[in-house]
PDB file of C-alpha atoms and ligand atoms in Angstrom:
ATOM      1  CA  MET D   1     -55.535  59.276  46.936  1.00  0.00           C
ATOM      2  CA  ARG D   2     -57.869  59.923  43.768  1.00  0.00           C
ATOM      3  CA  MET D   3     -58.884  56.484  42.558  1.00  0.00           C
ATOM      4  CA  ILE D   4     -61.057  54.652  39.972  1.00  0.00           C
ATOM      5  CA  LEU D   5     -61.518  51.928  39.555  1.00  0.00           C
ATOM      6  CA  VAL D   6     -62.211  49.595  36.165  1.00  0.00           C
ATOM      7  CA  GLY D   7     -63.706  46.417  35.096  1.00  0.00           C
ATOM      8  CA  PRO D   8     -66.830  44.135  33.584  1.00  0.00           C
ATOM      9  CA  PRO D   9     -70.000  42.432  35.536  1.00  0.00           C
ATOM     10  CA  GLY D  10     -68.150  40.908  38.255  1.00  0.00           C
ATOM     11  CA  ALA D  11     -64.754  41.778  38.629  1.00  0.00           C
ATOM     12  CA  GLY D  12     -64.559  41.597  42.077  1.00  0.00           C
ATOM     13  CA  LYS D  13     -64.333  45.790  41.908  1.00  0.00           C
ATOM     14  CA  GLY D  14     -67.211  46.576  45.115  1.00  0.00           C
ATOM     15  CA  THR D  15     -65.868  43.929  46.328  1.00  0.00           C
ATOM     16  CA  GLN D  16     -62.055  44.858  46.456  1.00  0.00           C
ATOM     17  CA  ALA D  17     -62.939  48.874  46.834  1.00  0.00           C
ATOM     18  CA  ALA D  18     -64.547  47.453  50.441  1.00  0.00           C
ATOM     19  CA  ARG D  19     -61.293  46.065  50.713  1.00  0.00           C
ATOM     20  CA  LEU D  20     -59.111  49.424  50.124  1.00  0.00           C
ATOM     21  CA  VAL D  21     -61.160  52.561  51.965  1.00  0.00           C
ATOM     22  CA  ASP D  22     -60.414  50.613  55.104  1.00  0.00           C
ATOM     23  CA  THR D  23     -56.460  51.552  53.707  1.00  0.00           C
ATOM     24  CA  PHE D  24     -56.302  54.486  52.165  1.00  0.00           C
ATOM     25  CA  LEU D  25     -59.391  55.673  53.989  1.00  0.00           C
ATOM     26  CA  ILE D  26     -61.635  57.865  51.035  1.00  0.00           C
ATOM     27  CA  PRO D  27     -65.047  57.316  50.548  1.00  0.00           C
ATOM     28  CA  HIS D  28     -66.221  54.005  48.447  1.00  0.00           C
ATOM     29  CA  ILE D  29     -68.629  56.014  45.402  1.00  0.00           C
ATOM     30  CA  SER D  30     -69.875  53.313  43.460  1.00  0.00           C
ATOM     31  CA  SER D  31     -73.182  54.709  40.553  1.00  0.00           C
ATOM     32  CA  GLY D  32     -74.501  51.181  40.120  1.00  0.00           C
ATOM     33  CA  ASP D  33     -75.004  51.611  44.690  1.00  0.00           C
ATOM     34  CA  MET D  34     -76.198  55.201  44.145  1.00  0.00           C
ATOM     35  CA  LEU D  35     -78.587  54.144  40.880  1.00  0.00           C
ATOM     36  CA  ARG D  36     -79.680  50.644  43.325  1.00  0.00           C
ATOM     37  CA  ALA D  37     -80.471  53.574  45.883  1.00  0.00           C
ATOM     38  CA  ALA D  38     -82.676  55.739  44.027  1.00  0.00           C
ATOM     39  CA  VAL D  39     -84.386  52.578  42.174  1.00  0.00           C
ATOM     40  CA  LYS D  40     -85.129  51.523  46.013  1.00  0.00           C
ATOM     41  CA  GLU D  41     -86.919  55.303  46.661  1.00  0.00           C
ATOM     42  CA  GLY D  42     -88.528  56.146  43.971  1.00  0.00           C
ATOM     43  CA  THR D  43     -86.843  58.933  42.452  1.00  0.00           C
ATOM     44  CA  ALA D  44     -87.397  60.281  39.008  1.00  0.00           C
ATOM     45  CA  LEU D  45     -83.910  59.198  38.656  1.00  0.00           C
ATOM     46  CA  GLY D  46     -84.415  56.021  39.776  1.00  0.00           C
ATOM     47  CA  LYS D  47     -87.847  55.487  37.819  1.00  0.00           C
ATOM     48  CA  GLU D  48     -85.979  56.189  34.242  1.00  0.00           C
ATOM     49  CA  ALA D  49     -82.164  53.961  35.913  1.00  0.00           C
ATOM     50  CA  ASP D  50     -84.059  51.572  36.420  1.00  0.00           C
ATOM     51  CA  ARG D  51     -85.041  49.887  32.657  1.00  0.00           C
ATOM     52  CA  TYR D  52     -81.601  50.454  31.887  1.00  0.00           C
ATOM     53  CA  MET D  53     -80.033  48.576  34.522  1.00  0.00           C
ATOM     54  CA  LYS D  54     -82.450  45.799  35.055  1.00  0.00           C
ATOM     55  CA  ALA D  55     -81.923  45.068  30.368  1.00  0.00           C
ATOM     56  CA  GLY D  56     -78.891  44.921  31.699  1.00  0.00           C
ATOM     57  CA  GLY D  57     -77.944  48.526  29.233  1.00  0.00           C
ATOM     58  CA  LEU D  58     -75.888  51.413  30.408  1.00  0.00           C
ATOM     59  CA  VAL D  59     -78.264  54.280  31.845  1.00  0.00           C
ATOM     60  CA  PRO D  60     -77.590  57.474  30.046  1.00  0.00           C
ATOM     61  CA  ASP D  61     -74.122  59.958  30.638  1.00  0.00           C
ATOM     62  CA  ASP D  62     -76.090  62.763  31.071  1.00  0.00           C
ATOM     63  CA  VAL D  63     -77.780  61.469  34.236  1.00  0.00           C
ATOM     64  CA  VAL D  64     -74.616  59.576  35.785  1.00  0.00           C
ATOM     65  CA  ILE D  65     -72.212  62.587  34.880  1.00  0.00           C
ATOM     66  CA  GLY D  66     -74.550  64.578  37.119  1.00  0.00           C
ATOM     67  CA  MET D  67     -74.996  62.846  40.462  1.00  0.00           C
ATOM     68  CA  ILE D  68     -70.918  61.341  39.809  1.00  0.00           C
ATOM     69  CA  LEU D  69     -69.662  65.322  39.952  1.00  0.00           C
ATOM     70  CA  GLU D  70     -72.111  66.783  42.782  1.00  0.00           C
ATOM     71  CA  ARG D  71     -71.411  63.402  44.586  1.00  0.00           C
ATOM     72  CA  ILE D  72     -67.647  63.988  44.840  1.00  0.00           C
ATOM     73  CA  ALA D  73     -67.810  67.535  45.242  1.00  0.00           C
ATOM     74  CA  LYS D  74     -68.733  67.379  48.557  1.00  0.00           C
ATOM     75  CA  HIS D  75     -66.194  67.843  51.806  1.00  0.00           C
ATOM     76  CA  ASP D  76     -65.987  64.568  52.610  1.00  0.00           C
ATOM     77  CA  CYS D  77     -64.053  63.932  48.420  1.00  0.00           C
ATOM     78  CA  ALA D  78     -61.609  67.017  49.593  1.00  0.00           C
ATOM     79  CA  LYS D  79     -58.571  64.729  50.221  1.00  0.00           C
ATOM     80  CA  GLY D  80     -59.606  62.044  48.127  1.00  0.00           C
ATOM     81  CA  PHE D  81     -62.364  59.371  46.826  1.00  0.00           C
ATOM     82  CA  MET D  82     -62.481  55.686  45.111  1.00  0.00           C
ATOM     83  CA  LEU D  83     -65.320  55.338  41.747  1.00  0.00           C
ATOM     84  CA  ASP D  84     -66.710  52.660  40.810  1.00  0.00           C
ATOM     85  CA  GLY D  85     -68.168  51.698  37.956  1.00  0.00           C
ATOM     86  CA  PHE D  86     -67.626  55.583  36.537  1.00  0.00           C
ATOM     87  CA  PRO D  87     -66.726  56.162  33.957  1.00  0.00           C
ATOM     88  CA  ARG D  88     -68.014  54.101  32.389  1.00  0.00           C
ATOM     89  CA  THR D  89     -68.180  55.712  29.122  1.00  0.00           C
ATOM     90  CA  ARG D  90     -65.686  57.193  27.056  1.00  0.00           C
ATOM     91  CA  PRO D  91     -68.107  61.517  27.181  1.00  0.00           C
ATOM     92  CA  GLN D  92     -68.487  60.246  31.202  1.00  0.00           C
ATOM     93  CA  ALA D  93     -64.462  60.006  31.294  1.00  0.00           C
ATOM     94  CA  GLU D  94     -63.735  63.301  29.046  1.00  0.00           C
ATOM     95  CA  ALA D  95     -66.514  64.669  31.547  1.00  0.00           C
ATOM     96  CA  LEU D  96     -64.849  63.973  34.918  1.00  0.00           C
ATOM     97  CA  ASP D  97     -61.413  64.776  33.447  1.00  0.00           C
ATOM     98  CA  ALA D  98     -62.810  68.646  32.441  1.00  0.00           C
ATOM     99  CA  ALA D  99     -64.565  68.913  36.009  1.00  0.00           C
ATOM    100  CA  MET D 100     -61.545  67.691  38.009  1.00  0.00           C
ATOM    101  CA  THR D 101     -59.407  70.183  35.611  1.00  0.00           C
ATOM    102  CA  LYS D 102     -61.604  73.111  36.480  1.00  0.00           C
ATOM    103  CA  ALA D 103     -61.079  71.970  40.002  1.00  0.00           C
ATOM    104  CA  GLY D 104     -57.518  71.463  40.241  1.00  0.00           C
ATOM    105  CA  VAL D 105     -57.598  68.367  41.259  1.00  0.00           C
ATOM    106  CA  ALA D 106     -55.990  65.215  39.483  1.00  0.00           C
ATOM    107  CA  LEU D 107     -56.716  61.690  38.771  1.00  0.00           C
ATOM    108  CA  ASP D 108     -53.576  59.385  41.200  1.00  0.00           C
ATOM    109  CA  ALA D 109     -54.257  55.739  39.817  1.00  0.00           C
ATOM    110  CA  VAL D 110     -57.318  53.380  37.085  1.00  0.00           C
ATOM    111  CA  VAL D 111     -56.760  50.187  38.418  1.00  0.00           C
ATOM    112  CA  LEU D 112     -57.912  48.136  36.015  1.00  0.00           C
ATOM    113  CA  ILE D 113     -59.150  44.483  37.387  1.00  0.00           C
ATOM    114  CA  GLU D 114     -59.135  41.747  34.187  1.00  0.00           C
ATOM    115  CA  VAL D 115     -60.955  39.276  34.831  1.00  0.00           C
ATOM    116  CA  PRO D 116     -62.227  36.585  31.915  1.00  0.00           C
ATOM    117  CA  ASP D 117     -64.925  36.964  30.386  1.00  0.00           C
ATOM    118  CA  GLN D 118     -65.660  32.487  30.367  1.00  0.00           C
ATOM    119  CA  LEU D 119     -65.557  33.349  34.799  1.00  0.00           C
ATOM    120  CA  LEU D 120     -67.615  36.381  34.249  1.00  0.00           C
ATOM    121  CA  GLU D 121     -71.746  35.400  34.391  1.00  0.00           C
ATOM    122  CA  GLU D 122     -70.633  32.621  37.590  1.00  0.00           C
ATOM    123  CA  ARG D 123     -69.236  34.780  39.474  1.00  0.00           C
ATOM    124  CA  ALA D 124     -72.782  37.656  39.251  1.00  0.00           C
ATOM    125  CA  VAL D 125     -75.315  35.285  38.501  1.00  0.00           C
ATOM    126  CA  HIS D 126     -74.742  33.290  42.096  1.00  0.00           C
ATOM    127  CA  ARG D 127     -73.535  36.928  43.876  1.00  0.00           C
ATOM    128  CA  ARG D 128     -75.649  37.494  46.753  1.00  0.00           C
ATOM    129  CA  THR D 129     -75.853  41.203  48.907  1.00  0.00           C
ATOM    130  CA  ASP D 130     -76.458  41.754  52.327  1.00  0.00           C
ATOM    131  CA  PRO D 131     -79.399  44.623  52.156  1.00  0.00           C
ATOM    132  CA  GLN D 132     -78.586  45.934  55.716  1.00  0.00           C
ATOM    133  CA  THR D 133     -74.090  45.297  56.623  1.00  0.00           C
ATOM    134  CA  GLY D 134     -73.211  46.119  51.688  1.00  0.00           C
ATOM    135  CA  THR D 135     -71.476  43.080  52.312  1.00  0.00           C
ATOM    136  CA  ILE D 136     -70.985  41.245  48.892  1.00  0.00           C
ATOM    137  CA  TYR D 137     -71.125  36.873  49.418  1.00  0.00           C
ATOM    138  CA  HIS D 138     -71.032  34.858  46.957  1.00  0.00           C
ATOM    139  CA  LEU D 139     -72.665  31.848  46.956  1.00  0.00           C
ATOM    140  CA  LYS D 140     -70.055  29.591  45.542  1.00  0.00           C
ATOM    141  CA  TYR D 141     -66.412  31.352  46.838  1.00  0.00           C
ATOM    142  CA  ASN D 142     -68.081  33.180  50.024  1.00  0.00           C
ATOM    143  CA  PRO D 143     -71.021  31.754  50.475  1.00  0.00           C
ATOM    144  CA  PRO D 144     -72.806  33.632  53.361  1.00  0.00           C
ATOM    145  CA  PRO D 145     -72.650  32.892  56.699  1.00  0.00           C
ATOM    146  CA  ALA D 146     -76.706  30.959  57.594  1.00  0.00           C
ATOM    147  CA  ASP D 147     -78.225  33.384  60.096  1.00  0.00           C
ATOM    148  CA  VAL D 148     -78.316  36.598  56.925  1.00  0.00           C
ATOM    149  CA  SER D 149     -79.034  33.651  54.008  1.00  0.00           C
ATOM    150  CA  ALA D 150     -82.972  35.316  54.606  1.00  0.00           C
ATOM    151  CA  ARG D 151     -81.989  38.693  53.742  1.00  0.00           C
ATOM    152  CA  LEU D 152     -80.293  38.175  51.079  1.00  0.00           C
ATOM    153  CA  VAL D 153     -81.198  40.627  47.645  1.00  0.00           C
ATOM    154  CA  HIS D 154     -80.023  38.667  44.670  1.00  0.00           C
ATOM    155  CA  ARG D 155     -79.990  41.554  42.272  1.00  0.00           C
ATOM    156  CA  ALA D 156     -82.078  42.543  39.057  1.00  0.00           C
ATOM    157  CA  ASP D 157     -79.043  42.659  36.522  1.00  0.00           C
ATOM    158  CA  ASP D 158     -77.937  39.143  38.144  1.00  0.00           C
ATOM    159  CA  THR D 159     -79.815  36.924  35.877  1.00  0.00           C
ATOM    160  CA  LYS D 160     -77.855  35.161  32.689  1.00  0.00           C
ATOM    161  CA  GLU D 161     -79.270  37.174  30.111  1.00  0.00           C
ATOM    162  CA  ALA D 162     -78.660  40.369  30.971  1.00  0.00           C
ATOM    163  CA  VAL D 163     -75.421  39.412  32.584  1.00  0.00           C
ATOM    164  CA  GLU D 164     -74.889  38.690  28.855  1.00  0.00           C
ATOM    165  CA  LYS D 165     -75.129  41.207  28.144  1.00  0.00           C
ATOM    166  CA  ARG D 166     -73.536  43.761  30.955  1.00  0.00           C
ATOM    167  CA  ILE D 167     -70.124  41.825  29.257  1.00  0.00           C
ATOM    168  CA  ALA D 168     -71.034  43.003  25.491  1.00  0.00           C
ATOM    169  CA  LYS D 169     -71.772  46.082  27.168  1.00  0.00           C
ATOM    170  CA  TYR D 170     -68.319  46.394  28.889  1.00  0.00           C
ATOM    171  CA  HIS D 171     -66.311  45.495  25.870  1.00  0.00           C
ATOM    172  CA  SER D 172     -68.403  48.189  23.383  1.00  0.00           C
ATOM    173  CA  GLU D 173     -68.946  51.114  25.326  1.00  0.00           C
ATOM    174  CA  THR D 174     -65.915  50.985  28.755  1.00  0.00           C
ATOM    175  CA  ALA D 175     -62.860  48.943  27.366  1.00  0.00           C
ATOM    176  CA  PRO D 176     -62.607  52.618  24.914  1.00  0.00           C
ATOM    177  CA  ILE D 177     -62.207  54.456  28.817  1.00  0.00           C
ATOM    178  CA  ILE D 178     -59.214  51.959  29.067  1.00  0.00           C
ATOM    179  CA  PRO D 179     -56.720  54.464  25.660  1.00  0.00           C
ATOM    180  CA  PHE D 180     -57.384  57.499  26.935  1.00  0.00           C
ATOM    181  CA  TYR D 181     -56.290  56.244  31.280  1.00  0.00           C
ATOM    182  CA  LEU D 182     -52.718  54.651  29.091  1.00  0.00           C
ATOM    183  CA  GLU D 183     -52.184  57.693  27.529  1.00  0.00           C
ATOM    184  CA  LYS D 184     -52.241  59.878  30.570  1.00  0.00           C
ATOM    185  CA  GLY D 185     -49.397  56.779  32.394  1.00  0.00           C
ATOM    186  CA  ILE D 186     -51.213  56.303  35.103  1.00  0.00           C
ATOM    187  CA  LEU D 187     -53.552  53.486  34.933  1.00  0.00           C
ATOM    188  CA  LYS D 188     -52.683  50.447  37.291  1.00  0.00           C
ATOM    189  CA  ARG D 189     -53.376  46.970  35.732  1.00  0.00           C
ATOM    190  CA  VAL D 190     -54.443  43.970  38.510  1.00  0.00           C
ATOM    191  CA  ASP D 191     -54.356  40.454  36.947  1.00  0.00           C
ATOM    192  CA  GLY D 192     -58.391  39.250  39.084  1.00  0.00           C
ATOM    193  CA  VAL D 193     -59.164  35.381  39.788  1.00  0.00           C
ATOM    194  CA  GLY D 194     -56.996  34.387  42.235  1.00  0.00           C
ATOM    195  CA  ASP D 195     -58.672  34.701  46.047  1.00  0.00           C
ATOM    196  CA  PRO D 196     -59.774  38.233  47.052  1.00  0.00           C
ATOM    197  CA  ASP D 197     -56.891  38.003  49.265  1.00  0.00           C
ATOM    198  CA  THR D 198     -54.381  37.829  46.640  1.00  0.00           C
ATOM    199  CA  ILE D 199     -56.261  40.172  45.122  1.00  0.00           C
ATOM    200  CA  THR D 200     -56.223  42.570  47.201  1.00  0.00           C
ATOM    201  CA  GLU D 201     -52.452  42.768  48.118  1.00  0.00           C
ATOM    202  CA  ARG D 202     -52.090  43.098  44.111  1.00  0.00           C
ATOM    203  CA  ILE D 203     -53.370  46.224  44.220  1.00  0.00           C
ATOM    204  CA  LYS D 204     -52.041  47.581  47.107  1.00  0.00           C
ATOM    205  CA  ALA D 205     -49.213  46.840  45.338  1.00  0.00           C
ATOM    206  CA  VAL D 206     -49.161  48.900  41.868  1.00  0.00           C
ATOM    207  CA  LEU D 207     -51.227  51.599  44.052  1.00  0.00           C
ATOM    208  CA  ASN D 208     -47.740  51.924  45.955  1.00  0.00           C
ATOM    209  CA  SER D 209     -45.073  52.068  43.258  1.00  0.00           C
TER     210      SER D 209
HETATM  211  P1  AP5 W   1     -72.211  47.884  38.984  1.00  0.00           P
HETATM  212  O1  AP5 W   1     -73.112  47.885  40.068  1.00  0.00           O
HETATM  213  O2  AP5 W   1     -71.263  49.199  39.246  1.00  0.00           O
HETATM  214  O3  AP5 W   1     -72.254  47.314  38.058  1.00  0.00           O
HETATM  215  P2  AP5 W   1     -71.218  46.298  37.309  1.00  0.00           P
HETATM  216  O4  AP5 W   1     -70.182  47.253  36.559  1.00  0.00           O
HETATM  217  O5  AP5 W   1     -71.487  45.540  36.455  1.00  0.00           O
HETATM  218  O6  AP5 W   1     -70.264  45.647  38.478  1.00  0.00           O
HETATM  219  P3  AP5 W   1     -70.972  44.273  39.415  1.00  0.00           P
HETATM  220  O7  AP5 W   1     -71.164  45.161  40.231  1.00  0.00           O
HETATM  221  O8  AP5 W   1     -71.245  43.563  39.179  1.00  0.00           O
HETATM  222  O9  AP5 W   1     -69.509  43.280  39.886  1.00  0.00           O
HETATM  223  P4  AP5 W   1     -68.207  43.874  40.989  1.00  0.00           P
HETATM  224  O10 AP5 W   1     -67.576  44.843  40.001  1.00  0.00           O
HETATM  225  O11 AP5 W   1     -67.986  45.141  41.564  1.00  0.00           O
HETATM  226  O12 AP5 W   1     -68.252  42.582  41.155  1.00  0.00           O
HETATM  227  P5  AP5 W   1     -68.207  41.977  42.712  1.00  0.00           P
HETATM  228  O13 AP5 W   1     -67.046  43.186  43.717  1.00  0.00           O
HETATM  229  O14 AP5 W   1     -69.675  41.617  43.663  1.00  0.00           O
HETATM  230  O15 AP5 W   1     -73.770  48.700  37.841  1.00  0.00           O
HETATM  231  C1  AP5 W   1     -74.449  47.841  37.660  1.00  0.00           C
HETATM  232  C2  AP5 W   1     -75.493  48.578  36.353  1.00  0.00           C
HETATM  233  O16 AP5 W   1     -75.615  49.753  36.823  1.00  0.00           O
HETATM  234  C3  AP5 W   1     -74.876  48.780  35.165  1.00  0.00           C
HETATM  235  O17 AP5 W   1     -75.748  47.655  34.514  1.00  0.00           O
HETATM  236  C4  AP5 W   1     -75.669  50.145  34.225  1.00  0.00           C
HETATM  237  O18 AP5 W   1     -77.503  49.412  33.913  1.00  0.00           O
HETATM  238  C5  AP5 W   1     -75.709  51.060  35.280  1.00  0.00           C
HETATM  239  N1  AP5 W   1     -74.802  51.767  35.440  1.00  0.00           N
HETATM  240  C6  AP5 W   1     -73.359  51.899  36.599  1.00  0.00           C
HETATM  241  N2  AP5 W   1     -72.831  53.002  36.404  1.00  0.00           N
HETATM  242  C7  AP5 W   1     -73.074  53.364  35.523  1.00  0.00           C
HETATM  243  C8  AP5 W   1     -72.122  54.355  34.242  1.00  0.00           C
HETATM  244  N3  AP5 W   1     -71.258  54.596  35.131  1.00  0.00           N
HETATM  245  N4  AP5 W   1     -72.719  55.132  33.229  1.00  0.00           N
HETATM  246  C9  AP5 W   1     -74.362  54.382  32.335  1.00  0.00           C
HETATM  247  N5  AP5 W   1     -74.998  53.161  33.999  1.00  0.00           N
HETATM  248  C10 AP5 W   1     -74.532  52.633  35.479  1.00  0.00           C
HETATM  249  O19 AP5 W   1     -67.948  40.485  43.182  1.00  0.00           O
HETATM  250  C11 AP5 W   1     -69.149  39.944  42.170  1.00  0.00           C
HETATM  251  C12 AP5 W   1     -69.526  38.693  42.410  1.00  0.00           C
HETATM  252  O20 AP5 W   1     -68.123  37.702  42.542  1.00  0.00           O
HETATM  253  C13 AP5 W   1     -69.783  38.395  44.160  1.00  0.00           C
HETATM  254  O21 AP5 W   1     -70.622  37.320  44.144  1.00  0.00           O
HETATM  255  C14 AP5 W   1     -68.322  37.801  44.472  1.00  0.00           C
HETATM  256  O22 AP5 W   1     -68.324  37.224  45.679  1.00  0.00           O
HETATM  257  C15 AP5 W   1     -66.921  37.145  43.438  1.00  0.00           C
HETATM  258  N6  AP5 W   1     -66.202  37.778  43.664  1.00  0.00           N
HETATM  259  C16 AP5 W   1     -64.684  38.937  43.638  1.00  0.00           C
HETATM  260  N7  AP5 W   1     -64.870  38.982  43.491  1.00  0.00           N
HETATM  261  C17 AP5 W   1     -64.285  37.281  43.895  1.00  0.00           C
HETATM  262  C18 AP5 W   1     -62.269  36.377  43.204  1.00  0.00           C
HETATM  263  N8  AP5 W   1     -61.792  36.912  43.046  1.00  0.00           N
HETATM  264  N9  AP5 W   1     -62.942  34.677  43.056  1.00  0.00           N
HETATM  265  C19 AP5 W   1     -64.793  33.526  43.497  1.00  0.00           C
HETATM  266  N10 AP5 W   1     -65.408  35.487  43.396  1.00  0.00           N
HETATM  267  C20 AP5 W   1     -65.266  36.251  43.606  1.00  0.00           C
END
């Protein structure tokens, strides 16, 4: 299975990916997680990415395209992968398409998790992540257990101001990839409002249909 999870910031892509990889036994490749790891390590790529990410902007296409195409060429992706957060612009979608055609493989599905804008800000601003396990919590909807609370991380781009910019960027830069995949006949729309278990079942249902 070669698939992509698309959706606005806070739609639940990371939450759902963590649940789905166990079913499909494919690597979860999050461009956001890879960029945050580069920022933490202080690499040249991380330093460049940090400027854009903090402000809620997008990292330049050439940087992200190189990073992801290199990652999916690795051995563990030979039988499939789940991309989360990439592609995020039309040039990224076209670059992925060209690389996969060259490699003689094709995407099976693009799952679009749809959540209205008015729910996204609250989801992102109150998100907390466990740096040790990668588990994503929400202070209200998925509260962390008391013994991990002290080590949880609040992402630098989960401020109200940055989230508003990220939502605007989603509509201007990422939404245009939807018709690209619609034309290919592989776009699957999923309602992202409801409890996470229900949404996982909805995604599995569209992938099996
Ligand atoms: P990235 O890390 O990809 O962030 P994002 O797309 O903005 O998505 P999020 O991680 O914010 O949300 P999510 O959909 O994964 O939601 P989650 O499951 O955590 O990118 C970050 C930045 O990196 C970008 O802004 C950009 O600068 C850069 N970048 C990354 N990729 C790039 C690219 N390809 N090109 C250029 N730049 C790139 O859930 C959110 C919260 O909601 C959690 O607290 C969760 O517990 C809660 N929640 C989840 N599901 C539910 C539910 N059903 N009901 C209630 N709460 C829920």
